[in-house]
Every structure is written in C-alpha cells, then in structure tokens.
DNA sequence: CCAAAGCTGTAGAATATCTACAGCCATGGC
DNA sequence: GCCATGGCTGTAGATATTCTACAGCTTTGG
C-alpha cells in the first residue's frame, strides 16, 4: 500500500447499538425496514443514520435470532413491504441490551467527567 | 456450519470508544499501557475492561496518528515500561471524540426514552 | 530457586458497519 | 404514453475494532 490514504470509515452509529435501536423502534408498533431507518434518523434529529447496507442485514440477523418476525404487506404508498414486529423474546432482548447500554454509557460518562459529585461550580 | 453455536464475542467495551478512553486517561498524566488498562477498569467500577490484545494495538495506532507519544522509563515497580503522553493533536482529538460521543449518546438516550420532557413523575 | 505479578507484544478469529451496486413497483408530471 | 423520482428490499466486498490465545521478559518475595 504505497498510499496510506487515511481513509476514515464514517460510522454514523455507535457500534453495537443498531440492534437495540431497531428493537426499540419496533416497540412502538410494526414497521417495515425503510420506515425503521427513517424513524431512527428523524427520531434522533438527524444525528443517527443507518445505511441500507447495515439495516437489512441487521433485520435478517434479528429475525434469525427470533427477536422479530416479518410479514409481507402493502405499505401506505401501495408498495410491497416486509413489516416486522417484536416477539416476546425480542422484548426481553431489548431490555437486556438497554441495560447493558445504560451501564456502559454511565461508566463512560463517569470516566469522562470525573469529580462530577465534587460540585466545583 | 453444522452447528450454529451462537458464539457471542463478549465485548466489554462499546466499540469505538476505546481510543477516547485512552486519551482521557492520559489527560490526567503520563502513564504506561498496563496502568491505562487498570485505570479504565477501576475508574469505571469494573464495568469496562480492556484486554491486552486490544490495548496495545490501540496504543500503537494512536501513536502512529500522532495523538500520543512514548518514552521508555522505569515503572514504580522497577520494570521497564513505555510511558505515553498526550500530544497537542491528541488533546484536540480527545475533544473531538468526546463531542461525537456526547452527541450520539444523547441522541440514543432520546430515542430510548421518548417523552422525557413530558415529566410524568 | 521458583512462583506470581508487572509489563509488552503479535497472530488470527469474529463481527458490525459502511460503500457501492442492483433491481422492482407506483405515482405524477409532461 | 413515457420517464423520472421516490419507496422498498437486497447482496458483495472493504474496513475497522475488538477479542482470544499465545509468547516472552523482568523483578520481587517466600
């Protein structure tokens, strides 16, 4: 590799959180893949965005795990779309992933803001 | 693959945050790799832990980027150790990564707790 | 003298995300 | 009628990060 090319993969999500975000979106009701992507994007104020090349493989993965199940229907726009909904196992999984996320993000926040209880203001 | 074997790679960190955590640790003063690992672990109340196979490659990566620089010294325990310290570029990088982290974790929190301004308590 | 702890390192596996490409259908404007 | 655009699903391959597992050296203490 003559050129090192410093070729940052732009990652628009925190890795490991996509599954949780999909499950959370579905906890508001059945939805198709395209709609899930839009919901995550708009629900985060355009901060988080999922590329289709990440989204669809993730949906297939989650379905294979039994956390979501799908059904072909017609969308609002009269297009064929695969609607997903949470299974009971998926609800459990969502709780579990959220718990892990909470624990870890709190730990990181603690490391990044040490002495937060010191009330230095 | 006859057996699916569901073989979860246990990830004890949120992917993409290790560099930030290392830089943050070094912002408190020069430290060697082994000490950085301990600091992250104890500073997070044992929630976050870095394996040596993740830690040392990360340090080499950061040094190659010019965000940290190293120097061999003797440790408290009279062992040869490579002490790292932040460069000016590293301080900038830390701010940048923290900003990205804050933005994204806030966005995720918003999605996971919709209606937080609804003050239902 | 030897075990345990301190300290650094590499190789290879597993996985998640991205970029880039591909294709189909429906609607609306011309 | 035609075509562009948007809605919708999907795959292949590149890239990056983390982990597991291994390897080796030094110092101190019993």
Coordinates of C-alpha atoms (C1' of nucleotides) in Angstrom, one line a residue:
Chain A
X1 CA 0.0 0.0 0.0
X2 CA 2.0 2.9 -1.2
X3 CA -0.5 5.4 -0.1
X4 CA -1.7 5.3 3.4
X5 CA -4.7 7.3 2.3
X6 CA -6.2 7.7 5.8
X7 CA -9.5 6.7 4.7
X8 CA -11.8 7.0 7.6
X9 CA -14.8 4.8 7.6
X10 CA -17.5 7.2 8.6
X11 CA -19.5 5.4 11.1
X12 CA -22.8 7.2 11.8
X13 CA -23.8 4.9 14.7
X14 CA -22.1 3.7 17.8
X15 CA -21.2 0.2 17.0
X16 CA -23.3 -2.3 18.9
X17 CA -26.3 -0.1 19.3
X18 CA -28.1 -0.7 16.0
X19 CA -29.9 -3.9 17.1
X20 CA -31.1 -2.1 20.2
X21 CA -32.4 0.9 18.2
X22 CA -34.2 -1.3 15.8
X23 CA -35.9 -3.2 18.6
X24 CA -36.8 0.0 20.3
X25 CA -38.4 1.4 17.1
X26 CA -40.4 -1.8 16.8
X27 CA -41.6 -1.5 20.4
X28 CA -43.7 1.4 19.1
X29 CA -45.5 -0.8 16.6
X30 CA -44.9 -2.9 13.5
X31 CA -42.9 -1.2 10.8
X32 CA -41.0 -2.0 7.6
X33 CA -37.3 -1.7 7.1
X34 CA -37.4 1.6 5.2
X35 CA -39.6 3.1 7.9
X36 CA -37.3 1.9 10.7
X37 CA -34.4 3.7 9.0
X38 CA -36.4 6.9 8.7
X39 CA -37.7 6.6 12.3
X40 CA -34.2 6.3 13.7
X41 CA -33.0 9.2 11.6
X42 CA -35.7 11.6 12.4
X43 CA -36.2 10.5 16.0
X44 CA -32.6 11.3 16.6
X45 CA -32.8 14.7 15.0
X46 CA -30.7 13.5 12.1
X47 CA -27.8 12.6 14.4
X48 CA -28.0 8.8 13.8
X49 CA -28.4 7.4 10.4
X50 CA -28.4 3.8 9.2
X51 CA -27.3 2.9 5.8
X52 CA -29.4 0.3 3.9
X53 CA -26.4 -1.9 3.7
X54 CA -26.4 -2.1 7.5
X55 CA -30.1 -2.0 8.1
X56 CA -31.3 -5.0 6.1
X57 CA -28.6 -7.4 7.2
X58 CA -29.4 -6.4 10.8
X59 CA -33.1 -7.1 10.3
X60 CA -32.3 -10.6 8.8
X61 CA -30.0 -11.2 11.8
X62 CA -32.6 -10.2 14.3
X63 CA -35.2 -12.4 12.6
X64 CA -32.9 -15.3 12.6
X65 CA -32.4 -14.8 16.4
X66 CA -36.2 -14.9 16.8
X67 CA -36.4 -11.4 18.2
X68 CA -38.5 -10.1 15.4
X69 CA -40.8 -11.7 12.9
X70 CA -41.9 -10.5 9.5
X71 CA -44.9 -10.4 7.2
X72 CA -45.3 -9.0 3.7
X73 CA -47.9 -6.4 3.4
X74 CA -48.7 -3.3 1.4
X75 CA -47.3 0.0 2.6
X76 CA -49.1 3.3 2.8
X77 CA -47.7 4.0 -0.6
X78 CA -49.1 0.8 -2.0
X79 CA -45.7 -0.8 -2.3
X80 CA -44.9 -4.3 -1.2
X81 CA -43.1 -4.1 2.1
X82 CA -41.9 -6.5 4.8
X83 CA -43.4 -5.5 8.1
X84 CA -41.5 -6.5 11.2
X85 CA -42.8 -6.8 14.8
X86 CA -41.2 -7.7 18.1
X87 CA -41.6 -11.2 19.5
X88 CA -41.7 -11.9 23.2
X89 CA -38.1 -12.9 23.1
X90 CA -37.4 -9.6 21.3
X91 CA -38.9 -7.6 24.1
X92 CA -36.6 -9.4 26.6
X93 CA -33.7 -8.8 24.4
X94 CA -34.4 -5.1 24.1
X95 CA -34.5 -4.8 27.9
X96 CA -31.2 -6.7 28.2
X97 CA -29.5 -4.6 25.6
X98 CA -30.8 -1.4 27.1
X99 CA -29.5 -2.5 30.5
X100 CA -26.0 -3.1 29.0
X101 CA -26.1 0.2 27.2
X102 CA -27.1 2.1 30.4
X103 CA -24.5 0.5 32.5
X104 CA -21.7 1.2 30.0
X105 CA -22.7 4.7 29.0
X106 CA -22.9 5.6 32.6
X107 CA -19.4 4.2 33.2
X108 CA -18.0 6.1 30.3
X109 CA -19.7 9.3 31.4
X110 CA -18.1 8.8 34.8
X111 CA -14.7 8.4 33.3
X112 CA -15.1 11.4 31.1
X113 CA -16.4 13.7 33.8
X114 CA -14.5 12.7 37.0
X115 CA -15.4 14.5 40.1
X116 CA -18.9 15.2 39.0
X117 CA -20.0 14.9 42.6
X118 CA -17.3 17.4 43.6
X119 CA -19.6 20.2 42.7
X120 CA -16.8 22.6 41.7
X121 CA -19.1 25.3 40.4
Chain B
X1 CA -21.5 -24.8 9.7
X2 CA -23.5 -27.7 11.1
X3 CA -23.7 -26.1 14.5
X4 CA -24.8 -22.6 14.7
X5 CA -23.2 -22.3 18.0
X6 CA -24.3 -18.8 18.8
X7 CA -20.9 -17.8 19.9
X8 CA -21.1 -14.2 21.2
X9 CA -17.9 -12.4 21.1
X10 CA -18.1 -10.8 24.5
X11 CA -17.3 -7.2 24.0
X12 CA -16.6 -5.4 27.2
X13 CA -16.4 -2.0 25.6
X14 CA -18.7 0.0 23.4
X15 CA -16.9 -0.3 20.1
X16 CA -15.3 3.0 19.0
X17 CA -14.8 4.4 22.5
X18 CA -11.5 2.8 23.4
X19 CA -9.4 5.5 21.8
X20 CA -11.3 8.2 23.6
X21 CA -10.9 6.4 26.9
X22 CA -7.2 6.0 26.5
X23 CA -6.8 9.7 25.5
X24 CA -8.9 10.7 28.5
X25 CA -6.8 8.6 30.9
X26 CA -3.7 10.2 29.5
X27 CA -5.1 13.6 30.0
X28 CA -4.6 13.0 33.7
X29 CA -0.9 12.5 33.2
X30 CA 1.6 10.2 31.5
X31 CA 1.0 6.5 32.0
X32 CA 2.1 3.2 30.7
X33 CA -0.1 0.7 28.9
X34 CA -0.6 -1.6 31.8
X35 CA -1.6 1.3 34.0
X36 CA -4.0 2.7 31.5
X37 CA -5.8 -0.7 31.4
X38 CA -6.0 -0.7 35.2
X39 CA -7.2 2.9 35.3
X40 CA -10.0 2.3 32.8
X41 CA -11.1 -0.8 34.7
X42 CA -11.0 0.7 38.2
X43 CA -12.2 4.1 37.1
X44 CA -15.4 2.5 35.7
X45 CA -16.1 0.4 38.8
X46 CA -15.0 -2.8 36.9
X47 CA -17.7 -2.2 34.3
X48 CA -15.3 -1.5 31.4
X49 CA -12.3 -3.7 30.8
X50 CA -9.8 -3.7 28.1
X51 CA -8.0 -6.8 27.1
X52 CA -4.3 -6.5 26.3
X53 CA -4.8 -7.7 22.8
X54 CA -7.0 -4.6 22.3
X55 CA -5.0 -2.2 24.4
X56 CA -1.5 -2.4 22.9
X57 CA -2.6 -2.3 19.2
X58 CA -4.7 0.7 20.1
X59 CA -1.7 2.4 21.7
X60 CA 0.4 1.8 18.6
X61 CA -2.4 3.1 16.4
X62 CA -2.8 6.3 18.4
X63 CA 0.9 6.9 18.4
X64 CA 1.1 6.4 14.6
X65 CA -1.7 9.1 14.4
X66 CA 0.5 11.4 16.4
X67 CA -2.0 11.7 19.2
X68 CA 0.3 10.3 21.8
X69 CA 4.0 9.8 22.1
X70 CA 6.0 7.4 24.1
X71 CA 9.2 7.1 26.1
X72 CA 10.7 4.1 27.8
X73 CA 11.2 4.6 31.5
X74 CA 11.2 2.6 34.7
X75 CA 7.9 2.0 36.5
X76 CA 7.2 2.2 40.2
X77 CA 7.9 -1.5 40.3
X78 CA 11.3 -1.0 38.7
X79 CA 10.2 -2.6 35.5
X80 CA 10.8 -1.3 32.0
X81 CA 7.7 0.4 30.8
X82 CA 6.7 2.6 27.9
X83 CA 5.1 5.7 29.2
X84 CA 2.7 7.5 26.9
X85 CA 1.6 11.1 27.0
X86 CA -0.8 13.2 25.0
X87 CA 0.4 15.5 22.2
X88 CA -1.3 18.7 21.3
X89 CA -3.0 16.9 18.4
X90 CA -4.1 14.3 20.9
X91 CA -5.8 16.9 23.1
X92 CA -7.7 18.1 20.1
X93 CA -8.6 14.6 19.1
X94 CA -9.9 13.9 22.6
X95 CA -12.2 16.9 22.4
X96 CA -13.5 15.9 19.0
X97 CA -14.2 12.3 20.1
X98 CA -15.9 13.4 23.2
X99 CA -18.1 15.7 21.2
X100 CA -19.1 12.9 18.9
X101 CA -19.7 10.6 21.8
X102 CA -21.9 13.2 23.6
X103 CA -23.9 14.0 20.6
X104 CA -24.6 10.3 19.8
X105 CA -25.2 9.1 23.3
X106 CA -27.7 12.0 23.8
X107 CA -29.4 11.0 20.6
X108 CA -29.7 7.4 21.7
X109 CA -30.9 8.4 25.1
X110 CA -33.6 10.5 23.4
X111 CA -34.8 7.5 21.3
X112 CA -34.8 5.1 24.2
X113 CA -36.7 7.5 26.5
X114 CA -39.1 9.3 24.3
X115 CA -41.3 11.8 26.1
X116 CA -38.6 12.6 28.7
X117 CA -39.8 16.2 28.7
X118 CA -43.3 15.0 29.4
X119 CA -42.5 15.0 33.1
X120 CA -44.8 12.2 34.1
X121 CA -43.5 11.8 37.7
Chain C
dC1 C1' 15.1 -21.3 43.4
dC2 C1' 10.7 -20.6 41.9
dA3 C1' 6.0 -18.6 41.6
dA4 C1' 3.5 -14.6 40.9
dA5 C1' 2.9 -10.1 39.4
dG6 C1' 4.3 -6.4 36.3
dC7 C1' 4.8 -5.2 31.5
dT8 C1' 4.8 -5.5 26.3
dG9 C1' 3.7 -7.6 22.3
dT10 C1' 1.7 -10.5 17.9
dA11 C1' -1.5 -13.6 15.1
dG12 C1' -5.8 -14.8 13.8
dA13 C1' -10.9 -15.2 14.6
dA14 C1' -15.4 -12.9 14.8
dT15 C1' -18.5 -9.3 13.9
dA16 C1' -20.6 -4.8 12.7
dT17 C1' -20.7 -1.2 9.9
dC18 C1' -20.0 1.1 5.6
dT19 C1' -19.8 1.9 0.3
dA20 C1' -21.4 0.6 -3.9
dC21 C1' -24.2 -1.8 -6.7
dA22 C1' -28.7 -3.9 -8.3
dG23 C1' -33.5 -4.3 -9.1
dC24 C1' -38.6 -3.9 -8.7
dC25 C1' -43.0 -1.1 -8.3
dA26 C1' -46.1 3.1 -8.2
dT27 C1' -47.2 7.8 -8.9
dG28 C1' -47.0 12.2 -11.0
dG29 C1' -45.6 15.4 -14.5
dC30 C1' -45.0 16.3 -19.3
Chain D
dG1 C1' -47.6 7.1 -23.2
dC2 C1' -43.2 7.8 -21.1
dC3 C1' -39.9 8.7 -17.8
dA4 C1' -38.0 10.5 -13.5
dT5 C1' -38.4 10.1 -8.8
dG6 C1' -39.3 8.1 -4.6
dG7 C1' -40.5 3.9 -1.9
dC8 C1' -38.7 -0.5 -0.8
dT9 C1' -35.6 -4.7 -0.5
dG10 C1' -31.5 -6.8 -1.1
dT11 C1' -26.2 -8.5 -1.7
dA12 C1' -20.9 -8.3 -2.1
dG13 C1' -16.8 -6.8 -0.5
dA14 C1' -13.9 -3.5 2.1
dT15 C1' -12.5 -1.8 6.6
dA16 C1' -12.0 -1.4 11.4
dT17 C1' -12.3 -2.8 16.0
dT18 C1' -12.4 -5.9 19.5
dC19 C1' -11.5 -10.4 21.4
dT20 C1' -9.0 -15.0 22.5
dA21 C1' -4.9 -17.2 22.8
dC22 C1' -0.2 -17.3 22.8
dA23 C1' 4.6 -15.7 23.9
dG24 C1' 8.3 -13.7 26.4
dC25 C1' 11.0 -10.8 29.6
dT26 C1' 11.9 -8.8 34.4
dT27 C1' 11.5 -8.1 39.4
dT28 C1' 10.3 -9.2 44.0
dG29 C1' 9.2 -12.2 47.8
dG30 C1' 9.0 -16.5 50.1

